[in-house]
Amino acid sequence: MSAGADLPDDIDDDISRQKMFSLMESMMGDVMADAMADKMKDIIMEAVDDSPDLISFTPEEAIDEFIESKKGDTTKNTREAYRKSLHHFVDFCERNEIDEMRNLDGTDLTSYRTYRREESWEDTLSPKTMKDEQWLMNAFISHLETVDAVEQDLSDAVKIPDVDEEDEVRDEYLPHDRQTSIIEHLGQYKYATAEHVTWLLLSTRGVRRCTVRAPDLKDFDAEKQKLELYNRPEEGTRLKNGKKSERNLSLPDRVVTVLQDYIKNHRHDVTDDYGRQPLITTQYGRVSKTTISKYVYKWTRPCEIRGSCPHDRDQNTCVAMESAGNAPKCPDSKSTHTIRKGYFTYHCNNGVPKKILSDQADVSEKILEKHYNMADKEDKRELNRKVFDEFYGNDEEGFYA
């Protein structure tokens, strides 16, 4: 056959089919190889992935699980405080349509931090409060990791802020002179009422709300001028530090007199749910911690004492004046804790030994110094000078000099 001669049609077709089959075999080989590789990858990943399926928890169920886990090492009051704080997280989840905790991610937790600090309350939360909130959220998420309710290491996304010591120690307190003016006002217009008695105990002895509501009528000894404090958690009156908080609280003459007049004229003759006779009562039974707080918020509104508003609000339209329950909405109203802090600050500045304050008000000297003594450096220097002057006399060559 001469060069350049055309091939028969049947041979040309055979060659074309062979090329096509070869191309198809090559393509099929590549596809099968990729499929096999993907399959092997899946098998290997399944073999090495030992992470379990996440349990389905709603935010409410997750909080219940967390609170239940704390029963062994926290008090009931602490657990209630945890639940109250975490309720803000439930609100956040509802707003952002987060129905299951297993869908939670780090972005959500970062958004919650902003929400909790700036949107969940009327005022922006302080650095110290945010540190406490983030600590609780970290503990919450860490626990959910242990029960496979969220992705492992998700708690790393909960950043606990560093707080300067000045920020950590809340500097808000009710000064002694303002406490005095409120008590004088109550003595004149609300004498020997539950409100008057409550303010006297809070201000003259720096006690907590739980201490005010805990005593029974029989625990008050007018002759010996004392109030016996007992821890009775099984009957609804637990003291802050349990059995360690039990003590006899000495009372000044004027407090004893007001208490006697209160019992004679204003105390409701009622019993509580446990058949006990509370010392301080409402018409329904033992005074509650919420009611005690209302007494304080109510009378720390400046207009209640001075008759005018320092913020130029109209008292007839001011929302904080609509009811005692709205009193916290006043910019100047204070919590019960500020009375306790003001009490310690005043007496520390006047040289009362911390040991005496510690025993009387049920607080360690270390906590007293860090969180309650608001004296500045100059106040402390002047106090030290007075103490040493009284001890050594005004002699510049003495020990202090």
mmCIF file of C-alpha atoms in Angstrom, residues 170-180 182-183 186 195-209 212 291-301 332-347 357 361 368 371-372 374:
data_model
loop_
_atom_site.group_PDB
_atom_site.id
_atom_site.type_symbol
_atom_site.label_atom_id
_atom_site.label_comp_id
_atom_site.label_asym_id
_atom_site.label_seq_id
_atom_site.Cartn_x
_atom_site.Cartn_y
_atom_site.Cartn_z
ATOM 1 C CA ARG A 170 -17.199 48.529 94.560
ATOM 2 C CA ASP A 171 -16.823 52.084 95.819
ATOM 3 C CA GLU A 172 -20.500 52.949 96.230
ATOM 4 C CA TYR A 173 -21.659 53.361 99.804
ATOM 5 C CA LEU A 174 -24.215 55.367 101.756
ATOM 6 C CA PRO A 175 -22.341 57.932 103.886
ATOM 7 C CA HIS A 176 -22.936 58.033 107.616
ATOM 8 C CA ASP A 177 -24.455 61.520 107.570
ATOM 9 C CA ARG A 178 -27.016 60.515 104.965
ATOM 10 C CA GLN A 179 -27.913 57.386 106.937
ATOM 11 C CA THR A 180 -28.340 59.553 110.016
ATOM 12 C CA ILE A 182 -32.875 59.144 107.018
ATOM 13 C CA ILE A 183 -33.110 57.576 110.492
ATOM 14 C CA LEU A 186 -38.103 58.001 110.188
ATOM 15 C CA GLU A 195 -39.255 50.493 108.392
ATOM 16 C CA HIS A 196 -37.743 52.465 111.278
ATOM 17 C CA VAL A 197 -36.579 49.340 113.129
ATOM 18 C CA THR A 198 -35.109 47.836 109.953
ATOM 19 C CA TRP A 199 -33.110 50.976 109.209
ATOM 20 C CA LEU A 200 -31.815 51.128 112.783
ATOM 21 C CA LEU A 201 -30.513 47.561 112.671
ATOM 22 C CA LEU A 202 -28.946 47.985 109.244
ATOM 23 C CA SER A 203 -27.319 51.316 110.064
ATOM 24 C CA THR A 204 -26.266 50.975 113.714
ATOM 25 C CA ARG A 205 -24.941 47.428 113.439
ATOM 26 C CA GLY A 206 -24.077 47.006 109.749
ATOM 27 C CA VAL A 207 -25.912 43.689 109.467
ATOM 28 C CA ARG A 208 -27.203 41.917 106.374
ATOM 29 C CA ARG A 209 -30.833 41.508 105.316
ATOM 30 C CA VAL A 212 -32.597 41.515 110.133
ATOM 31 C CA THR A 291 -39.419 43.976 101.589
ATOM 32 C CA ILE A 292 -36.279 45.017 103.464
ATOM 33 C CA SER A 293 -34.730 46.101 100.160
ATOM 34 C CA LYS A 294 -37.867 48.100 99.349
ATOM 35 C CA TYR A 295 -37.550 49.951 102.672
ATOM 36 C CA VAL A 296 -34.016 50.960 101.712
ATOM 37 C CA TYR A 297 -34.647 51.888 98.085
ATOM 38 C CA LYS A 298 -37.696 53.882 99.142
ATOM 39 C CA TRP A 299 -35.997 56.071 101.743
ATOM 40 C CA THR A 300 -32.757 56.614 99.837
ATOM 41 C CA ARG A 301 -34.673 58.531 97.178
ATOM 42 C CA ASP A 332 -29.786 58.088 93.771
ATOM 43 C CA SER A 333 -31.591 55.207 95.485
ATOM 44 C CA LYS A 334 -29.302 52.668 97.128
ATOM 45 C CA SER A 335 -29.270 48.979 98.010
ATOM 46 C CA THR A 336 -28.972 47.550 101.521
ATOM 47 C CA HIS A 337 -25.337 46.675 100.826
ATOM 48 C CA THR A 338 -24.399 50.370 100.606
ATOM 49 C CA ILE A 339 -25.596 50.879 104.195
ATOM 50 C CA ARG A 340 -23.337 48.075 105.400
ATOM 51 C CA LYS A 341 -20.428 49.522 103.460
ATOM 52 C CA GLY A 342 -21.066 53.000 104.818
ATOM 53 C CA TYR A 343 -21.231 51.593 108.342
ATOM 54 C CA PHE A 344 -17.822 49.934 108.057
ATOM 55 C CA THR A 345 -16.257 52.944 106.373
ATOM 56 C CA TYR A 346 -17.428 55.317 109.091
ATOM 57 C CA HIS A 347 -16.253 53.180 111.981
ATOM 58 C CA LEU A 357 -16.371 45.098 113.608
ATOM 59 C CA ALA A 361 -21.031 42.157 111.646
ATOM 60 C CA LEU A 368 -13.421 44.015 105.698
ATOM 61 C CA HIS A 371 -14.196 45.451 100.274
ATOM 62 C CA TYR A 372 -15.574 47.672 103.002
ATOM 63 C CA MET A 374 -13.302 53.000 101.771
#
